[in-house]
Short mmCIF file of N, CA and C in Angstrom, two decimals:
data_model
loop_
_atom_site.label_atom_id
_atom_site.label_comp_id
_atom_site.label_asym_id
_atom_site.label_seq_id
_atom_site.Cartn_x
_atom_site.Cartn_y
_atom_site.Cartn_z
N UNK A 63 -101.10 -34.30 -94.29
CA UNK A 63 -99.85 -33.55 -94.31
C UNK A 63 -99.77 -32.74 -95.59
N UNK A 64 -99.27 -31.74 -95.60
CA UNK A 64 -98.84 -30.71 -96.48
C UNK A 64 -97.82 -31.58 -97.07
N UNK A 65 -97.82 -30.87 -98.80
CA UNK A 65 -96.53 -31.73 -99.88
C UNK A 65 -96.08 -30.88 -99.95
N UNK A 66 -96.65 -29.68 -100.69
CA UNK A 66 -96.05 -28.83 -101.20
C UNK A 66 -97.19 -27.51 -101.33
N UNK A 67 -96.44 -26.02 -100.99
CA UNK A 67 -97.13 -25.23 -101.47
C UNK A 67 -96.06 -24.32 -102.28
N UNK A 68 -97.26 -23.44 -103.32
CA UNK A 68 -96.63 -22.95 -104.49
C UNK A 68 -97.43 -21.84 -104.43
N UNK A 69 -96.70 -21.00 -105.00
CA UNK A 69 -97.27 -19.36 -105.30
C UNK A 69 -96.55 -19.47 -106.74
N UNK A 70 -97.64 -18.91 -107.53
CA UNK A 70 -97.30 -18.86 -109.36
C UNK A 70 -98.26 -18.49 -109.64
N UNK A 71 -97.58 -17.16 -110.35
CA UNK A 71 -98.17 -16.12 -110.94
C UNK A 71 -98.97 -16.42 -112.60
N UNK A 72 -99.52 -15.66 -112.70
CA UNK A 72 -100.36 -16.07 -114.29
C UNK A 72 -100.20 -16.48 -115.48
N UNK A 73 -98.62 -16.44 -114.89
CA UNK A 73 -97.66 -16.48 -116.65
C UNK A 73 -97.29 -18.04 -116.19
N UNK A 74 -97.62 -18.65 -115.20
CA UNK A 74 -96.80 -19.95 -114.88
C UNK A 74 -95.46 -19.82 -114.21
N UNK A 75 -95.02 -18.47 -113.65
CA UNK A 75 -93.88 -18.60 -112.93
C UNK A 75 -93.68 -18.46 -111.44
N UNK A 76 -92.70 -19.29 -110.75
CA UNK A 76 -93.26 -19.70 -109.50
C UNK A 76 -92.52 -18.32 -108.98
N UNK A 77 -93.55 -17.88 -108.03
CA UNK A 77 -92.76 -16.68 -106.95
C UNK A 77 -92.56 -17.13 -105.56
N UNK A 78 -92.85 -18.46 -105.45
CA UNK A 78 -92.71 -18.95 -103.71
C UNK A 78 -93.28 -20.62 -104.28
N UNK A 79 -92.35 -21.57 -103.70
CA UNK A 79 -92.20 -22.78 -104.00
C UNK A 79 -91.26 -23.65 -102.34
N UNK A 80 -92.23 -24.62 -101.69
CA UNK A 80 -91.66 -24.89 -100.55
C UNK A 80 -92.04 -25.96 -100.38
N UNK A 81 -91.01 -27.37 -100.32
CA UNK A 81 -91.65 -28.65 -100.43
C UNK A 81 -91.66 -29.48 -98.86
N UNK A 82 -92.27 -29.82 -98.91
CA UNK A 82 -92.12 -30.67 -97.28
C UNK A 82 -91.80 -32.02 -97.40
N UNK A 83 -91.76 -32.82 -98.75
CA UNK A 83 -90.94 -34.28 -99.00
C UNK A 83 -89.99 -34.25 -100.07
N UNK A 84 -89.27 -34.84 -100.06
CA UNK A 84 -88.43 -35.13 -100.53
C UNK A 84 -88.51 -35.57 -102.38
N UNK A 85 -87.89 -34.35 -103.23
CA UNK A 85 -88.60 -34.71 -104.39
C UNK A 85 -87.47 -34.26 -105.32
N UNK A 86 -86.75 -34.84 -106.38
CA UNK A 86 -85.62 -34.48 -107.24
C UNK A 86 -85.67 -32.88 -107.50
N UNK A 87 -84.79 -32.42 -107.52
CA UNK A 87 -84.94 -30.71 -108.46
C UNK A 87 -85.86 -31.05 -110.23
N UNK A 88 -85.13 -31.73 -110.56
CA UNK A 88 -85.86 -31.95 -111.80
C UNK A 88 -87.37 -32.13 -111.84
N UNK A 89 -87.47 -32.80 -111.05
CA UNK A 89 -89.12 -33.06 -110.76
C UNK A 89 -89.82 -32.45 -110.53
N UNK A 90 -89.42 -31.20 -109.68
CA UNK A 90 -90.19 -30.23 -108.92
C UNK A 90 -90.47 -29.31 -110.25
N UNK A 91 -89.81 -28.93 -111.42
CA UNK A 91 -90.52 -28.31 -111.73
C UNK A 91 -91.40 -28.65 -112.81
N UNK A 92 -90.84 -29.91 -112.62
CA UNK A 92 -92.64 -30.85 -112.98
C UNK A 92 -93.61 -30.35 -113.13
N UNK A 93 -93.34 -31.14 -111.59
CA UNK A 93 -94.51 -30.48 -110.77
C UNK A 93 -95.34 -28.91 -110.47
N UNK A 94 -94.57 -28.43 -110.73
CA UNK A 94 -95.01 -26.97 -110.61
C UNK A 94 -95.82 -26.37 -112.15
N UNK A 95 -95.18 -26.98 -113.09
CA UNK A 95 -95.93 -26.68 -114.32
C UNK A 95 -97.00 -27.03 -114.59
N UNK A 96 -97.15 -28.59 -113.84
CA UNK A 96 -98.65 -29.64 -114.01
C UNK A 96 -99.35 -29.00 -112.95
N UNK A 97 -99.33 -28.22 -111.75
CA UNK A 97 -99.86 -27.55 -111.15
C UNK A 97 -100.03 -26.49 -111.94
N UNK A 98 -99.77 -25.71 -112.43
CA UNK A 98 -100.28 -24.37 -112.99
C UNK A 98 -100.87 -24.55 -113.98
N UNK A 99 -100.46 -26.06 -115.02
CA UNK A 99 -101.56 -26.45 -115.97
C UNK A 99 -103.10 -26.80 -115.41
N UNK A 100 -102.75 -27.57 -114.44
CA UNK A 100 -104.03 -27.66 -113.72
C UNK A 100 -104.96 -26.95 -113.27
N UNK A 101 -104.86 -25.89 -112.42
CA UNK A 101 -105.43 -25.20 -112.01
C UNK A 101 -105.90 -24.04 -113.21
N UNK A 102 -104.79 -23.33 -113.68
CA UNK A 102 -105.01 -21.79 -115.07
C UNK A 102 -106.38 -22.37 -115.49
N UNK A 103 -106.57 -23.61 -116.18
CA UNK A 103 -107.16 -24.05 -117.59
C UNK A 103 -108.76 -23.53 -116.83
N UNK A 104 -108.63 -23.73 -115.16
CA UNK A 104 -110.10 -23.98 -114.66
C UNK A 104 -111.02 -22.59 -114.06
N UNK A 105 -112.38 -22.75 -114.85
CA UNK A 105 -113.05 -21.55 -114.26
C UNK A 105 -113.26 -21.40 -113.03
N UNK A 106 -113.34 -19.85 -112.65
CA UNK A 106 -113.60 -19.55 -111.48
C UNK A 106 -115.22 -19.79 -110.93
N UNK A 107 -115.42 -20.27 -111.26
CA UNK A 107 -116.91 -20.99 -110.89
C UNK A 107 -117.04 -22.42 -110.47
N UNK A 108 -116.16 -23.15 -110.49
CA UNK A 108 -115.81 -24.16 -110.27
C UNK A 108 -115.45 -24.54 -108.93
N UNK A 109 -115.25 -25.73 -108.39
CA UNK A 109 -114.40 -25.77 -107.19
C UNK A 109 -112.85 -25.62 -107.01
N UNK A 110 -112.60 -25.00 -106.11
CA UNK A 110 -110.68 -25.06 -105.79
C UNK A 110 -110.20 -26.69 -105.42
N UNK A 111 -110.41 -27.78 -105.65
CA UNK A 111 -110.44 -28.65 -105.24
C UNK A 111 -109.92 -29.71 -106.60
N UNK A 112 -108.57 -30.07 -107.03
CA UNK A 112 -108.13 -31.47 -107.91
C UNK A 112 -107.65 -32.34 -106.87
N UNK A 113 -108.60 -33.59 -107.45
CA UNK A 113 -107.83 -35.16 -106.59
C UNK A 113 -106.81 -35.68 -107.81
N UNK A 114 -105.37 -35.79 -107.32
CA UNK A 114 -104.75 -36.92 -108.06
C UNK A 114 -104.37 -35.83 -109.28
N UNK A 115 -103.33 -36.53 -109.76
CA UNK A 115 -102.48 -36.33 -110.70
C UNK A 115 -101.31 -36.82 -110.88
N UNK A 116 -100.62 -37.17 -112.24
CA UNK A 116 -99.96 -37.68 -112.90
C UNK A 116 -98.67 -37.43 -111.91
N UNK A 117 -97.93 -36.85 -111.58
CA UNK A 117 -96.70 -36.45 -111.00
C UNK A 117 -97.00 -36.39 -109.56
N UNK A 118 -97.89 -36.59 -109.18
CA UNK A 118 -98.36 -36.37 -107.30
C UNK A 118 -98.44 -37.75 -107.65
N UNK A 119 -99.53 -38.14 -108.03
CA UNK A 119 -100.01 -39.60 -107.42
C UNK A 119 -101.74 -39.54 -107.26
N UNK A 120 -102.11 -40.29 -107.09
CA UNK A 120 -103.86 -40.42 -106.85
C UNK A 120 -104.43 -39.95 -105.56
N UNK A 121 -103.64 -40.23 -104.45
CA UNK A 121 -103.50 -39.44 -102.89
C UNK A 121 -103.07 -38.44 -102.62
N UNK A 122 -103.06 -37.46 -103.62
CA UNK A 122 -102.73 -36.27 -103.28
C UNK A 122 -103.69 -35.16 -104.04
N UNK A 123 -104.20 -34.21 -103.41
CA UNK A 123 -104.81 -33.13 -103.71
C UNK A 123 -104.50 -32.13 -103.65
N UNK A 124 -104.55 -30.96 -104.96
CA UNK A 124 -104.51 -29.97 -104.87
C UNK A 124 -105.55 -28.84 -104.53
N UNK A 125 -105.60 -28.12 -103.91
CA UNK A 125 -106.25 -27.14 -103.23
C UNK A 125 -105.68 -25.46 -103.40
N UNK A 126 -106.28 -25.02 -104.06
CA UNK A 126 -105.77 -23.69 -104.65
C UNK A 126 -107.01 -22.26 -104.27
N UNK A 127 -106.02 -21.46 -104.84
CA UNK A 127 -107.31 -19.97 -104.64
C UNK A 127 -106.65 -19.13 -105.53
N UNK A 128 -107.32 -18.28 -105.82
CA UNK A 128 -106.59 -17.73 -106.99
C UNK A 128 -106.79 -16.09 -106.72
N UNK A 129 -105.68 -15.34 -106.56
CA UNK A 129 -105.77 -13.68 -106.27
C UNK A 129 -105.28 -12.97 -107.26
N UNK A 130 -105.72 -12.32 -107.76
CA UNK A 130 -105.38 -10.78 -108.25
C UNK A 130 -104.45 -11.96 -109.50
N UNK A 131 -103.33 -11.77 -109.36
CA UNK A 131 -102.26 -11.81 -110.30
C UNK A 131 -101.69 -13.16 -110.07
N UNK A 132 -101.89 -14.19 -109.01
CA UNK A 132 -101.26 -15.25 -108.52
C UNK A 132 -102.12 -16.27 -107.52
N UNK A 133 -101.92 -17.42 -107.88
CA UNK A 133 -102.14 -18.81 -107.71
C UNK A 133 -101.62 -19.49 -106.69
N UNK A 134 -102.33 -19.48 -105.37
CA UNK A 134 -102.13 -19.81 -104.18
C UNK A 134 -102.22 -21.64 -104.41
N UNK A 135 -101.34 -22.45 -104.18
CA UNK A 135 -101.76 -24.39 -104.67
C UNK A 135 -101.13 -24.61 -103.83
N UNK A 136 -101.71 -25.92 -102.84
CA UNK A 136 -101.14 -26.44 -101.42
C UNK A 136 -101.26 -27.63 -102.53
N UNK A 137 -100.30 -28.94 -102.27
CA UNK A 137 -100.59 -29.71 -102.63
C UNK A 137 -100.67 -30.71 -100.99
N UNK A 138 -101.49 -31.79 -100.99
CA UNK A 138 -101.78 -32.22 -99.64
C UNK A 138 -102.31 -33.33 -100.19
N UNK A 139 -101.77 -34.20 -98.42
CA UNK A 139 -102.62 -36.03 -98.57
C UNK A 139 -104.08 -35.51 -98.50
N UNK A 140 -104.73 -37.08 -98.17
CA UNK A 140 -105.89 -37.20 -98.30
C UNK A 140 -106.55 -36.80 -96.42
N UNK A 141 -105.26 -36.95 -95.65
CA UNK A 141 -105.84 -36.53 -94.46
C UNK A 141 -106.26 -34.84 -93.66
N UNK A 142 -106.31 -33.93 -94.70
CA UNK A 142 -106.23 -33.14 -94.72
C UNK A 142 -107.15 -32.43 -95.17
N UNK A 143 -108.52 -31.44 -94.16
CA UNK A 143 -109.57 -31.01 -94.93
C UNK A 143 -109.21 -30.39 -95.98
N UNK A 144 -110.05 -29.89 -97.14
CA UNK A 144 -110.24 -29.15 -98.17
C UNK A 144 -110.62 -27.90 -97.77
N UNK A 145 -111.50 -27.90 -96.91
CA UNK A 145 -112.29 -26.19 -96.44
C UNK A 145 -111.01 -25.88 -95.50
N UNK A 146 -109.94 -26.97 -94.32
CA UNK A 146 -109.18 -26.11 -93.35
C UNK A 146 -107.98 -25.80 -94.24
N UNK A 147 -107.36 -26.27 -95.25
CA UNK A 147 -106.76 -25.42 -95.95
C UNK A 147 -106.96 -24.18 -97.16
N UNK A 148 -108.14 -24.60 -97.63
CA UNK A 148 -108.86 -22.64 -98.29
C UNK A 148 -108.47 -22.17 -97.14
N UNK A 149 -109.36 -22.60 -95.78
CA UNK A 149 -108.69 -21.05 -94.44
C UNK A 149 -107.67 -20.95 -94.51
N UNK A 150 -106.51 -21.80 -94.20
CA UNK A 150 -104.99 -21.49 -94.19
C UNK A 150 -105.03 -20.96 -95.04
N UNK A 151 -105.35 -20.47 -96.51
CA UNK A 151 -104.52 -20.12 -97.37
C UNK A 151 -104.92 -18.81 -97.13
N UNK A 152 -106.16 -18.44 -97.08
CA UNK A 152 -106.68 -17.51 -96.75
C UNK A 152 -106.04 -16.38 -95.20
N UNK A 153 -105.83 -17.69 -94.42
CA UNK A 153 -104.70 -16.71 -93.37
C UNK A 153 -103.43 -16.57 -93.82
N UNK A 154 -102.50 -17.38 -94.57
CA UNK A 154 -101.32 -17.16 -95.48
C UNK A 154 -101.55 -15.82 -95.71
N UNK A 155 -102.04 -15.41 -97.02
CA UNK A 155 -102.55 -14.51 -97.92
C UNK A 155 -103.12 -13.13 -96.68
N UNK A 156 -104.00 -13.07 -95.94
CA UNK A 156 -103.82 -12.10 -94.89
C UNK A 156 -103.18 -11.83 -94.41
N UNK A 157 -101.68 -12.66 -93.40
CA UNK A 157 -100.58 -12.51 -93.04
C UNK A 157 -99.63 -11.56 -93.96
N UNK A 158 -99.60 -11.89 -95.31
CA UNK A 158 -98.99 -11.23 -96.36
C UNK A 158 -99.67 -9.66 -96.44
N UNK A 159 -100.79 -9.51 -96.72
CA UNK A 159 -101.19 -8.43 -96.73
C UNK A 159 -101.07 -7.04 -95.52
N UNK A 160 -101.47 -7.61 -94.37
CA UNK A 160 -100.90 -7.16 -92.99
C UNK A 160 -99.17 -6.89 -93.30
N UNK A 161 -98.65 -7.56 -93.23
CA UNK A 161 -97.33 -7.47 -93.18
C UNK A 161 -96.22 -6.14 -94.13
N UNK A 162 -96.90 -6.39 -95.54
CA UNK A 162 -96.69 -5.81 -96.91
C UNK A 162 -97.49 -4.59 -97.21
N UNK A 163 -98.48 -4.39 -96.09
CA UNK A 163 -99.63 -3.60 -96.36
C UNK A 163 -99.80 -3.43 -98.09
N UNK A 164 -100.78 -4.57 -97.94
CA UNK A 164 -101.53 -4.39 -99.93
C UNK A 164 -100.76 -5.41 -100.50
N UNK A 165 -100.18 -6.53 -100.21
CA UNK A 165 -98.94 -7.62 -100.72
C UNK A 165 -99.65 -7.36 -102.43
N UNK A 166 -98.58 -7.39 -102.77
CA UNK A 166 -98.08 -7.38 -104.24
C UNK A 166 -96.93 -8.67 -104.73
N UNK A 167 -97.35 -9.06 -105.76
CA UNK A 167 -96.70 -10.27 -106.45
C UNK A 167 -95.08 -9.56 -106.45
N UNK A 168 -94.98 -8.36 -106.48
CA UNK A 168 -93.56 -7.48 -106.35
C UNK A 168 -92.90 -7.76 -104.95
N UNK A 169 -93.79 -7.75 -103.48
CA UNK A 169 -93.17 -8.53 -102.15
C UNK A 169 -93.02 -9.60 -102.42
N UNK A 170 -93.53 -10.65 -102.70
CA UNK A 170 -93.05 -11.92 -102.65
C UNK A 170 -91.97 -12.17 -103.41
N UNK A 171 -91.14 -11.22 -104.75
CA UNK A 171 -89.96 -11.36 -105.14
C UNK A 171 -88.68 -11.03 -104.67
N UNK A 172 -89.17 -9.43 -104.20
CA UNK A 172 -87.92 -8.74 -103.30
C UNK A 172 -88.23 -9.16 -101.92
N UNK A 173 -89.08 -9.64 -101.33
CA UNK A 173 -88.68 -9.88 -99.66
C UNK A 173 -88.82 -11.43 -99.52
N UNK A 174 -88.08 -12.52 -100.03
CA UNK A 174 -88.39 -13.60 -100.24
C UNK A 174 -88.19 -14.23 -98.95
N UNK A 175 -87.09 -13.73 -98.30
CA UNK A 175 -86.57 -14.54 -96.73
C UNK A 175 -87.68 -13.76 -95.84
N UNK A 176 -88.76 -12.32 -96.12
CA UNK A 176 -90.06 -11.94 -95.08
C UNK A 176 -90.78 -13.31 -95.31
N UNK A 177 -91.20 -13.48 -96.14
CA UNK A 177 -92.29 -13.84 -97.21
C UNK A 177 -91.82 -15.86 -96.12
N UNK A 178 -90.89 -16.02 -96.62
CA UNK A 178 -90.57 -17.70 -96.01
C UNK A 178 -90.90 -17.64 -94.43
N UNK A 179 -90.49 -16.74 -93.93
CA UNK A 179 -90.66 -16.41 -92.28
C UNK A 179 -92.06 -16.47 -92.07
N UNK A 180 -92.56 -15.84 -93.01
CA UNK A 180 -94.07 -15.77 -93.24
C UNK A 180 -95.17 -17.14 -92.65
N UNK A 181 -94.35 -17.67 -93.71
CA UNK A 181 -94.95 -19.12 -93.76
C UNK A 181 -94.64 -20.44 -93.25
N UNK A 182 -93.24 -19.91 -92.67
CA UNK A 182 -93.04 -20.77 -91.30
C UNK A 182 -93.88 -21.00 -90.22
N UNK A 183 -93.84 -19.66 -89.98
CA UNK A 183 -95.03 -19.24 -89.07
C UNK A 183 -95.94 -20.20 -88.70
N UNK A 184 -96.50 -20.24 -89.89
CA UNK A 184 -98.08 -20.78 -90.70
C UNK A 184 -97.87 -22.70 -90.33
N UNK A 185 -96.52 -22.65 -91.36
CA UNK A 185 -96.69 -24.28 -91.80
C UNK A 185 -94.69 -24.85 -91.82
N UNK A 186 -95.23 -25.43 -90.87
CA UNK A 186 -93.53 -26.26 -90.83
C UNK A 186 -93.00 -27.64 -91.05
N UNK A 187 -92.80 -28.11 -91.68
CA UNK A 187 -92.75 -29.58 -91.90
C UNK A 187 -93.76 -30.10 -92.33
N UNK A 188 -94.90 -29.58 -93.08
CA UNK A 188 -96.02 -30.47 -93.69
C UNK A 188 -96.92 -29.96 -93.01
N UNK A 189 -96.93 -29.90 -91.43
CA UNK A 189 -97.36 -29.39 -90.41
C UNK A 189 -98.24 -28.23 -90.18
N UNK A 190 -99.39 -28.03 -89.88
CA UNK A 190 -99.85 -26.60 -89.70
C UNK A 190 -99.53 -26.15 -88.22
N UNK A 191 -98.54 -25.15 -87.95
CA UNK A 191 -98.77 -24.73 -86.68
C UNK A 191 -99.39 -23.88 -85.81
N UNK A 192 -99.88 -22.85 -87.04
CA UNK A 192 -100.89 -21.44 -86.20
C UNK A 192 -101.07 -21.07 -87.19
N UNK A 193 -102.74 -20.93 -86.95
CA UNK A 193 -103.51 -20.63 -87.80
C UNK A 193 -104.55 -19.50 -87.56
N UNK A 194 -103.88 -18.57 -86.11
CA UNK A 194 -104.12 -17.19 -85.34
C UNK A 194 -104.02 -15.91 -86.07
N UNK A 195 -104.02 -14.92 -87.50
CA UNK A 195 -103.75 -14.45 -88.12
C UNK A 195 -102.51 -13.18 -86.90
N UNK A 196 -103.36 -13.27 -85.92
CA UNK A 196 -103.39 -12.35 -84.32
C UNK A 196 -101.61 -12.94 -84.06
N UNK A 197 -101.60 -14.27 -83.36
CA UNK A 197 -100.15 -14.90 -83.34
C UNK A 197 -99.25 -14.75 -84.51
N UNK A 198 -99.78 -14.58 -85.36
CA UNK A 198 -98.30 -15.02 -86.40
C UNK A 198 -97.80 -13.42 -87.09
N UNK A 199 -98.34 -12.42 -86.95
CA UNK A 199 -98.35 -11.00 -87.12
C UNK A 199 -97.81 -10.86 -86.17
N UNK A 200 -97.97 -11.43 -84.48
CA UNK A 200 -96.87 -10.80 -83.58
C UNK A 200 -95.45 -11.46 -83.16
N UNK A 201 -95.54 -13.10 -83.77
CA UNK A 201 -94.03 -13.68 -84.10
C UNK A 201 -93.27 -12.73 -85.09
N UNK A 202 -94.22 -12.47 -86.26
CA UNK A 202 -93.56 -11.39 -87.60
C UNK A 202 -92.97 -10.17 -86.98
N UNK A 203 -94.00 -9.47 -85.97
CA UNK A 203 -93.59 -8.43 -85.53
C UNK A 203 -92.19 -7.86 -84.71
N UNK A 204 -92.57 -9.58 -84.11
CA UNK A 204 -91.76 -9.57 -82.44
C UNK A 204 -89.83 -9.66 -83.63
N UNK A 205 -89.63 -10.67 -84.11
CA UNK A 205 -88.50 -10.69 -85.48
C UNK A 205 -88.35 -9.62 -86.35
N UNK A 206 -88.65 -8.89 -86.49
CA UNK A 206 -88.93 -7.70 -86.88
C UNK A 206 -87.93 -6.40 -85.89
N UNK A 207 -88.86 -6.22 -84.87
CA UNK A 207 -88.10 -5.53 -83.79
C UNK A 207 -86.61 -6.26 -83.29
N UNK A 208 -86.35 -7.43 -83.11
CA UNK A 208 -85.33 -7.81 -83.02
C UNK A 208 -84.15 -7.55 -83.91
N UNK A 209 -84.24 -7.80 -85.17
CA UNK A 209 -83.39 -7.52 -86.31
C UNK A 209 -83.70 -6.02 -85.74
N UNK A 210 -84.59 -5.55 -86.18
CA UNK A 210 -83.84 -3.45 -85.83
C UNK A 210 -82.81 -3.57 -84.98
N UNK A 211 -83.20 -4.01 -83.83
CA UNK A 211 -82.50 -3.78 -82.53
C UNK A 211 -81.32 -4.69 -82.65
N UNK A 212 -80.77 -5.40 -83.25
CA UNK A 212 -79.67 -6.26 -83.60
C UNK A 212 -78.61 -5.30 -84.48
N UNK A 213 -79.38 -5.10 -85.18
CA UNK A 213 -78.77 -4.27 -86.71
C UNK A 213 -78.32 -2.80 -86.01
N UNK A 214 -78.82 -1.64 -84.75
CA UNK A 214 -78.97 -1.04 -84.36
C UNK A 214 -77.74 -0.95 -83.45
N UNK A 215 -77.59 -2.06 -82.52
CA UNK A 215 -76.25 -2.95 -81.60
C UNK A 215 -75.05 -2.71 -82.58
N UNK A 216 -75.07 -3.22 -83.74
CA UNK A 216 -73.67 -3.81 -84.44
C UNK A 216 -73.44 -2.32 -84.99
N UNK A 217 -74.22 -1.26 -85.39
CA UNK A 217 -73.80 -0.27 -85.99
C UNK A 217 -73.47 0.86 -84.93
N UNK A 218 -73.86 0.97 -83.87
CA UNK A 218 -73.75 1.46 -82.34
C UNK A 218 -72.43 1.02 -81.97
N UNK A 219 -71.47 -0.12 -81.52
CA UNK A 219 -70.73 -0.61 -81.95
C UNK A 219 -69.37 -0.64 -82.71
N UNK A 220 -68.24 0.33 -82.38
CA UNK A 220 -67.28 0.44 -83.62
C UNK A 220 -66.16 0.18 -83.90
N UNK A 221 -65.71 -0.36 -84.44
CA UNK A 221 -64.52 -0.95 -84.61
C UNK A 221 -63.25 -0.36 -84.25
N UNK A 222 -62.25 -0.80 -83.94
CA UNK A 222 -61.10 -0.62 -83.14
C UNK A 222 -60.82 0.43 -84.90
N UNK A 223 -60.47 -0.21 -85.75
CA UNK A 223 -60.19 0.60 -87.12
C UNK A 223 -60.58 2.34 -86.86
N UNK A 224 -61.93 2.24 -86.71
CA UNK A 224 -62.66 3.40 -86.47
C UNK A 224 -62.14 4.56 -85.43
N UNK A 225 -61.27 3.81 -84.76
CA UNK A 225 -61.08 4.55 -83.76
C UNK A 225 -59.40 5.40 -83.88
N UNK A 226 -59.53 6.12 -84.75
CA UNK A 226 -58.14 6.92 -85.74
C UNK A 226 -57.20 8.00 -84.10
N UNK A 227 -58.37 8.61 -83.75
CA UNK A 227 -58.01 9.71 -83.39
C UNK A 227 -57.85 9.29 -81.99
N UNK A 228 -57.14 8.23 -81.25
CA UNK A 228 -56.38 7.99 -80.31
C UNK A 228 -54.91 7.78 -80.20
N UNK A 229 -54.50 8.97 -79.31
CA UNK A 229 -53.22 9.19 -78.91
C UNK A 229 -52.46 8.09 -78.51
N UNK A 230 -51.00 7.64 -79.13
CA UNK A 230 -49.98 6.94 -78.67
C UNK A 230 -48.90 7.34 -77.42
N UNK A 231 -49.39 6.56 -76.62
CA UNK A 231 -48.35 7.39 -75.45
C UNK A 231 -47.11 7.47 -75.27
#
């Protein structure tokens, strides 16, 4: 099962943070710092792969990738490959790009409720649910067209207020 995934940028600040258990506010950003300590310090020659840590526990692994400007970290049990989440993250991170055309650490600040939809998609409750880059671009899409066409309805639509220039009989 998925614990937690984190997006944090180079400076150590989180731009996307989403927990799937139950963990104090205080704690979390614990956790998020001992994750970015963890991972920053390590060369890119190395594996994406920490078992265990002080604030997770010994059964939990972090699994990271690291892009451009920001620090992709799933934290996850032990039942959970290492190589099938690099792919997830890797379809995460494509989903974003598709979507954002060219995702920039700048989308994941201003479109934070795209960006969560995003990764619903992806991962719900710990859960991986589609891992189709194909499916989850046309859930994005299909929500997408809906809101137009919602937003489109209500402004189409006009209020009794609006309506000045009717005669009193």
């Amino acid at each position: 099962m998925i614990k937690s995934i984190l997006v944090i940028n180079n400076h150590g600040q989180p731009r996307l943070t989403k927990f799937y258990e139950k963990i104090p506010f205080a704690q979390r950003e614990q956790v998020q710092r001992e994750a970015f300590a963890l991972v920053s310090k390590r060369s890119d020659t190395v594996c994406n792969f920490l078992e265990g840590s002080e604030t997770w526990g010994k059964d939990v692994k972090l699994i990271y990738r690291h892009y451009a400007t920001l620090y992709f970290i799933f934290a996850v049990d032990e039942s959970e490959s290492e190589l099938g989440i690099l792919d997830l993250i890797q379809v995460f991170v494509e989903s974003l790009d598709k979507c954002f055309e060219n995702v920039c650490e700048l989308d994941l600040i201003f479109h934070t409720d795209k960006v969560h939809f995003i990764l619903d998609e992806i991962v719900m409750g710990g859960m991986v649910l589609e891992t189709s880059l194909k499916e989850i671009i046309k859930a994005v899409n299909g929500t997408v067209k809906y809101q137009r066409a919602s937003k489109d309805a209500a402004t189409a639509a006009k209020p009794l207020s609006a309506n000045r220039n009717i005669k009193k009989g």
